[in-house]
Short mmCIF file of C-alpha atoms in Angstrom, two decimals:
data_model
loop_
_atom_site.label_atom_id
_atom_site.label_comp_id
_atom_site.label_asym_id
_atom_site.label_seq_id
_atom_site.Cartn_x
_atom_site.Cartn_y
_atom_site.Cartn_z
CA MET A 1 119.01 98.24 120.64
CA ALA A 2 118.87 98.44 117.06
CA SER A 3 121.99 100.44 117.48
CA SER A 4 123.99 97.14 118.15
CA HIS A 5 123.46 95.27 115.05
CA THR A 6 125.47 95.71 111.98
CA VAL A 7 123.27 97.91 109.03
CA LEU A 8 123.06 94.76 106.56
CA MET A 9 121.74 92.85 109.53
CA ARG A 10 119.49 95.00 110.81
CA LEU A 11 118.27 95.70 106.67
CA VAL A 12 117.51 91.84 105.85
CA ALA A 13 115.09 91.88 109.07
CA SER A 14 113.45 94.65 108.05
CA ALA A 15 113.04 93.56 104.78
CA TYR A 16 111.80 90.21 105.42
CA SER A 17 108.92 91.81 107.37
CA ILE A 18 108.11 93.82 104.56
CA ALA A 19 108.38 91.18 102.00
CA GLN A 20 106.10 89.11 104.56
CA LYS A 21 103.45 92.37 104.27
CA ALA A 22 104.12 92.30 100.60
CA GLY A 23 103.09 88.54 99.95
CA THR A 24 100.34 89.92 102.41
CA ILE A 25 98.76 92.53 99.93
CA VAL A 26 99.46 90.59 96.80
CA ARG A 27 96.84 87.71 98.13
CA CYS A 28 95.02 90.63 99.22
CA VAL A 29 94.10 91.80 95.58
CA ILE A 30 93.33 88.70 94.16
CA ALA A 31 90.84 87.90 96.44
CA GLU A 32 89.18 91.81 96.08
CA GLY A 33 88.93 90.38 92.54
CA ASP A 34 89.81 93.65 90.69
CA LEU A 35 93.68 92.79 89.54
CA GLY A 36 93.90 95.91 87.36
CA ILE A 37 95.77 95.11 84.75
CA VAL A 38 97.67 96.86 82.57
CA GLN A 39 99.85 96.05 79.37
CA LYS A 40 103.15 97.68 79.16
CA THR A 41 106.13 97.25 76.49
CA SER A 42 104.05 93.74 74.92
CA ALA A 43 101.03 91.39 76.51
CA THR A 44 103.50 89.40 77.94
CA ASP A 45 104.88 92.74 79.93
CA LEU A 46 101.59 93.49 82.04
CA GLN A 47 101.77 95.21 85.60
CA THR A 48 98.86 94.89 88.31
CA LYS A 49 97.53 96.55 90.98
CA ALA A 50 99.57 94.76 93.33
CA ASP A 51 102.86 95.04 91.38
CA ARG A 52 102.10 98.66 91.61
CA LEU A 53 100.84 98.55 95.75
CA VAL A 54 103.63 96.13 96.43
CA GLN A 55 106.96 98.42 95.03
CA MET A 56 104.67 101.31 96.96
CA SER A 57 105.03 99.20 100.01
CA ILE A 58 108.53 98.10 99.96
CA CYS A 59 110.18 100.92 98.40
CA SER A 60 108.58 103.32 100.67
CA SER A 61 108.87 101.06 104.02
CA LEU A 62 113.09 100.76 103.31
CA ALA A 63 113.34 104.54 102.27
CA ARG A 64 112.28 105.95 105.69
CA LYS A 65 113.77 103.43 107.78
CA PHE A 66 117.13 103.38 105.82
CA PRO A 67 117.31 107.01 104.18
CA LYS A 68 120.64 106.69 102.24
CA LEU A 69 119.76 103.34 100.70
CA THR A 70 119.66 103.62 96.57
CA ILE A 71 116.38 101.46 95.63
CA ILE A 72 116.38 100.46 92.13
CA GLY A 73 112.19 98.94 91.65
CA GLU A 74 111.05 97.53 87.97
CA GLU A 75 107.93 99.59 88.35
CA ASP A 76 108.04 103.23 87.05
CA LEU A 77 105.45 104.57 89.25
CA PRO A 78 105.14 108.51 89.60
CA PRO A 79 106.02 110.05 92.92
CA GLY A 80 103.32 110.42 95.19
CA GLU A 81 102.27 110.26 98.90
CA VAL A 82 101.95 106.46 100.04
CA ASP A 83 99.42 105.05 102.39
CA GLN A 84 100.30 104.37 105.68
CA GLU A 85 98.56 101.28 105.42
CA LEU A 86 101.42 99.80 102.65
CA ILE A 87 104.17 101.27 105.48
CA GLU A 88 106.16 98.09 107.63
CA ASP A 89 107.84 99.09 110.08
CA GLY A 90 108.74 96.15 111.58
CA GLN A 91 111.47 93.14 112.02
CA TRP A 92 112.43 89.97 112.24
CA GLU A 93 113.76 89.32 115.80
CA GLU A 94 115.44 86.19 114.30
CA ILE A 95 117.26 87.64 111.69
CA LEU A 96 118.63 89.31 114.76
CA LYS A 97 120.11 86.57 116.24
CA GLN A 98 122.28 85.67 113.89
CA PRO A 99 125.70 86.82 113.34
CA CYS A 100 126.48 89.62 110.50
CA PRO A 101 129.67 88.03 108.16
CA SER A 102 132.67 89.83 109.10
CA GLN A 103 133.38 91.11 105.47
CA TYR A 104 129.95 92.77 105.64
CA SER A 105 129.71 94.16 109.26
CA ALA A 106 131.45 98.05 108.73
CA ILE A 107 129.45 98.44 105.72
CA LYS A 108 127.05 101.50 105.64
CA GLU A 109 123.73 102.55 104.51
CA GLU A 110 124.91 104.57 101.27
CA ASP A 111 127.04 101.46 100.45
CA LEU A 112 123.93 99.43 99.74
CA VAL A 113 121.67 98.79 96.19
CA VAL A 114 118.41 97.29 96.74
CA TRP A 115 116.61 95.60 93.41
CA VAL A 116 113.11 95.10 94.00
CA ASP A 117 111.51 92.59 92.16
CA PRO A 118 107.07 94.16 93.49
CA LEU A 119 105.92 90.78 91.49
CA ASP A 120 108.15 87.64 90.42
CA GLY A 121 105.73 86.21 87.66
CA THR A 122 102.85 88.99 86.49
CA LYS A 123 101.79 87.63 84.00
CA GLU A 124 101.63 84.20 86.26
CA TYR A 125 100.13 85.55 88.62
CA THR A 126 96.96 87.25 85.94
CA GLU A 127 96.38 83.13 84.65
CA GLY A 128 95.82 81.85 88.33
CA LEU A 129 99.31 80.20 88.44
CA LEU A 130 100.06 81.32 91.55
CA ASP A 131 102.78 79.37 93.33
CA ASN A 132 104.75 80.69 90.24
CA VAL A 133 104.32 83.94 91.81
CA THR A 134 107.49 86.05 94.09
CA VAL A 135 108.31 89.22 96.09
CA LEU A 136 111.49 89.66 95.60
CA ILE A 137 113.60 91.82 97.84
CA GLY A 138 118.09 91.89 96.49
CA ILE A 139 120.19 93.60 98.53
CA ALA A 140 124.12 94.47 96.69
CA TYR A 141 127.25 95.98 98.07
CA GLU A 142 129.64 97.11 94.87
CA GLY A 143 128.41 95.16 92.69
CA LYS A 144 128.37 91.86 93.84
CA ALA A 145 123.92 90.52 95.08
CA ILE A 146 124.83 89.14 99.14
CA ALA A 147 121.49 89.19 100.68
CA GLY A 148 118.45 88.29 99.39
CA ILE A 149 114.34 88.08 100.24
CA ILE A 150 112.21 85.62 98.35
CA ASN A 151 108.85 85.86 99.27
CA GLN A 152 106.07 83.19 98.25
CA PRO A 153 102.60 84.63 99.41
CA TYR A 154 101.11 81.54 97.60
CA TYR A 155 103.18 78.58 98.63
CA ASN A 156 100.93 75.89 100.18
CA TYR A 157 97.63 77.56 98.24
CA GLN A 158 97.17 73.99 96.75
CA ALA A 159 97.68 71.97 100.42
CA GLY A 160 93.69 72.55 101.46
CA PRO A 161 91.93 75.26 103.41
CA ASP A 162 93.77 75.00 106.53
CA ALA A 163 97.20 75.22 105.46
CA VAL A 164 98.94 78.61 106.31
CA LEU A 165 99.77 80.13 103.27
CA GLY A 166 103.22 81.99 102.03
CA ARG A 167 106.66 81.46 102.65
CA THR A 168 109.60 83.97 103.12
CA ILE A 169 113.01 82.64 102.18
CA TRP A 170 116.16 84.64 102.90
CA GLY A 171 119.63 84.32 102.93
CA VAL A 172 123.15 86.07 103.24
CA LEU A 173 126.59 85.29 101.09
CA GLY A 174 128.74 83.52 103.88
CA LEU A 175 125.92 83.18 106.58
CA GLY A 176 123.45 80.89 104.69
CA ALA A 177 119.68 80.69 103.13
CA PHE A 178 116.50 79.97 105.59
CA GLY A 179 113.15 79.25 105.26
CA PHE A 180 113.65 75.78 102.96
CA GLN A 181 114.48 72.27 103.25
CA LEU A 182 117.86 72.18 100.94
CA LYS A 183 117.61 68.83 98.37
CA GLU A 184 119.20 67.93 95.16
CA ALA A 185 117.58 66.71 92.13
CA PRO A 186 117.53 63.55 90.93
CA ALA A 187 121.22 62.30 90.56
CA GLY A 188 121.88 61.15 86.84
CA LYS A 189 118.47 63.33 85.85
CA ARG A 190 118.52 66.46 83.62
CA ILE A 191 115.99 68.80 84.41
CA ILE A 192 115.87 72.23 82.89
CA THR A 193 113.25 75.06 84.21
CA THR A 194 112.81 77.76 81.84
CA THR A 195 110.76 80.28 80.44
CA ARG A 196 107.20 79.90 80.24
CA SER A 197 106.42 82.79 77.89
CA HIS A 198 109.50 84.26 76.31
CA SER A 199 111.08 81.47 74.55
CA ASN A 200 112.28 81.28 71.39
CA GLN A 201 114.73 79.83 69.32
CA LEU A 202 117.96 80.72 71.10
CA VAL A 203 116.65 79.53 74.32
CA THR A 204 115.38 76.13 72.51
CA ASP A 205 118.99 75.81 70.74
CA CYS A 206 120.82 75.89 73.81
CA ILE A 207 118.35 74.04 76.01
CA SER A 208 118.52 71.04 72.90
CA ALA A 209 122.49 70.92 73.55
CA MET A 210 122.62 69.61 76.96
CA ASN A 211 120.32 66.77 76.58
CA PRO A 212 117.83 67.43 79.06
CA ASP A 213 115.83 63.92 80.01
CA THR A 214 112.76 66.93 81.11
CA VAL A 215 112.49 70.63 80.56
CA LEU A 216 109.52 72.41 82.76
CA ARG A 217 108.30 75.91 80.88
CA VAL A 218 107.62 77.98 84.50
CA GLY A 219 106.99 82.26 85.37
CA GLY A 220 109.20 83.94 87.48
CA ALA A 221 113.43 83.83 88.38
CA GLY A 222 112.79 83.22 92.26
CA ASN A 223 110.27 80.53 90.75
CA LYS A 224 113.06 78.64 89.14
CA ILE A 225 115.95 78.97 91.50
CA ILE A 226 113.73 77.44 94.31
CA GLN A 227 112.76 75.03 91.98
CA LEU A 228 116.71 74.47 91.84
CA ILE A 229 117.07 74.46 95.85
CA GLU A 230 114.21 72.12 95.98
CA GLY A 231 115.20 69.17 93.97
CA LYS A 232 112.36 70.25 90.61
CA ALA A 233 115.29 71.45 88.24
CA SER A 234 118.80 70.39 88.22
CA ALA A 235 119.38 73.79 85.83
CA TYR A 236 117.69 77.62 84.94
CA VAL A 237 118.66 77.81 81.37
CA PHE A 238 117.75 81.06 79.81
CA ALA A 239 119.56 81.91 76.69
CA SER A 240 118.10 85.47 75.44
CA PRO A 241 117.82 88.91 77.27
CA GLY A 242 114.79 89.84 78.80
CA CYS A 243 115.46 89.01 81.94
CA LYS A 244 116.89 91.88 84.71
CA LYS A 245 118.76 92.56 87.57
CA TRP A 246 115.83 93.13 89.68
CA ASP A 247 114.62 88.91 88.68
CA THR A 248 118.26 87.63 89.78
CA CYS A 249 119.97 89.56 92.52
CA ALA A 250 117.67 88.12 95.31
CA PRO A 251 117.52 84.53 94.47
CA GLU A 252 121.15 84.54 93.17
CA VAL A 253 121.61 85.10 96.79
CA ILE A 254 119.89 82.10 97.97
CA LEU A 255 121.23 79.97 94.93
CA HIS A 256 125.34 81.23 96.13
CA ALA A 257 124.73 80.99 99.52
CA VAL A 258 123.78 76.74 99.36
CA GLY A 259 127.04 76.71 96.88
CA GLY A 260 125.32 77.00 93.50
CA LYS A 261 125.86 79.30 90.95
CA LEU A 262 124.72 81.56 88.66
CA THR A 263 125.53 83.36 85.27
CA ASP A 264 125.33 84.86 82.52
CA ILE A 265 125.25 82.50 79.12
CA HIS A 266 128.50 83.19 78.77
CA GLY A 267 129.72 82.11 82.35
CA ASN A 268 130.33 85.44 83.39
CA ALA A 269 129.45 86.53 86.76
CA LEU A 270 125.75 89.81 87.01
CA GLN A 271 126.97 92.97 88.25
CA TYR A 272 124.88 94.71 90.11
CA ASN A 273 126.02 98.08 91.49
CA LYS A 274 123.56 100.93 90.90
CA GLU A 275 124.86 102.57 87.53
CA VAL A 276 124.89 99.21 85.24
CA LYS A 277 122.32 98.37 82.33
CA HIS A 278 118.75 96.63 84.04
CA MET A 279 118.98 94.17 81.58
CA ASN A 280 120.65 91.26 81.75
CA SER A 281 121.55 91.16 77.86
CA ALA A 282 123.29 88.00 77.70
CA GLY A 283 120.95 85.38 79.93
CA VAL A 284 120.96 83.07 82.75
CA LEU A 285 122.28 80.11 83.32
CA ALA A 286 122.43 78.98 86.60
CA ALA A 287 122.61 75.41 88.56
CA LEU A 288 122.64 73.67 92.54
CA ARG A 289 125.55 71.15 91.12
CA ASN A 290 127.14 70.56 88.06
CA TYR A 291 127.05 73.98 87.30
CA GLU A 292 129.93 73.22 84.28
CA TYR A 293 128.21 70.45 82.45
CA TYR A 294 125.99 73.06 81.35
CA ALA A 295 128.43 75.83 80.90
CA SER A 296 130.40 73.71 78.95
CA HIS A 297 127.43 72.85 76.76
CA VAL A 298 126.23 76.05 75.57
CA PRO A 299 126.68 76.45 71.79
CA GLU A 300 128.91 78.82 70.24
CA SER A 301 125.86 80.13 67.56
CA VAL A 302 124.18 81.03 71.13
CA LYS A 303 127.31 82.79 72.60
CA ASN A 304 127.63 84.54 69.81
CA ALA A 305 124.58 86.02 69.82
CA LEU A 306 124.54 87.32 73.38
CA ILE A 307 126.89 90.25 74.00
CA PRO A 308 127.01 90.93 77.47
#
């Protein structure tokens, strides 16, 4: 019976199924051929039909099951009836078999804030760079990101016609992170992953100061954190405003659950309570291992230019 499970684990189990549904919607929109692209604030700030449908699906599915949640989504959509086909009311039973960390066992629905990025890496999605794309559902309690779900709709998309498309990664602080094989970047190599479409002089100066062997420029915060936990990159460095709370909430949990660290460029923890401003004004710095090396190499000029 559902009542025997904690609110948090029921929410995570539901969000897992909802994220899988979201991945299906993302793939369907591409298959149908009409992305319905709209420019929001600039040519690099785009919204597609998939962003809109997925946000409606996630937010409506969560709100029906957990009416007291605070849900904050990236897209500013007009209220209205949601097509029943977009609603997912399942839950991933494997998650319900896991124990809830004791510090979260008494959490009430109204104590939780859910940050939703329906399509992280929208620009890359419109350009066919499909492995950059993720769906992000992050769960916060008392301002701290404590649980997260990342769906990669096109995981395996270059593995041939018989490959199973998509995967869902999930994690809870104090329990762990699941759905991937943890791997560290090559020892002694500094491989930095950073923005593909939002670079500037601050970003460049900060990365240069870290003496990287390689710089990867890819889309999506979710995608960059996956690079860290799968050994493709050593650090994620974005010394600029532009990234938002819905970009970092879920990925931060996955990284923290396996012993990594994500902060702003000053080393401050990010706050996720419902009143907080949405922009991560002081950028993002993250690493699975050796975070202190990267934090200690952020130039003072960069710190001075980025006000939390």
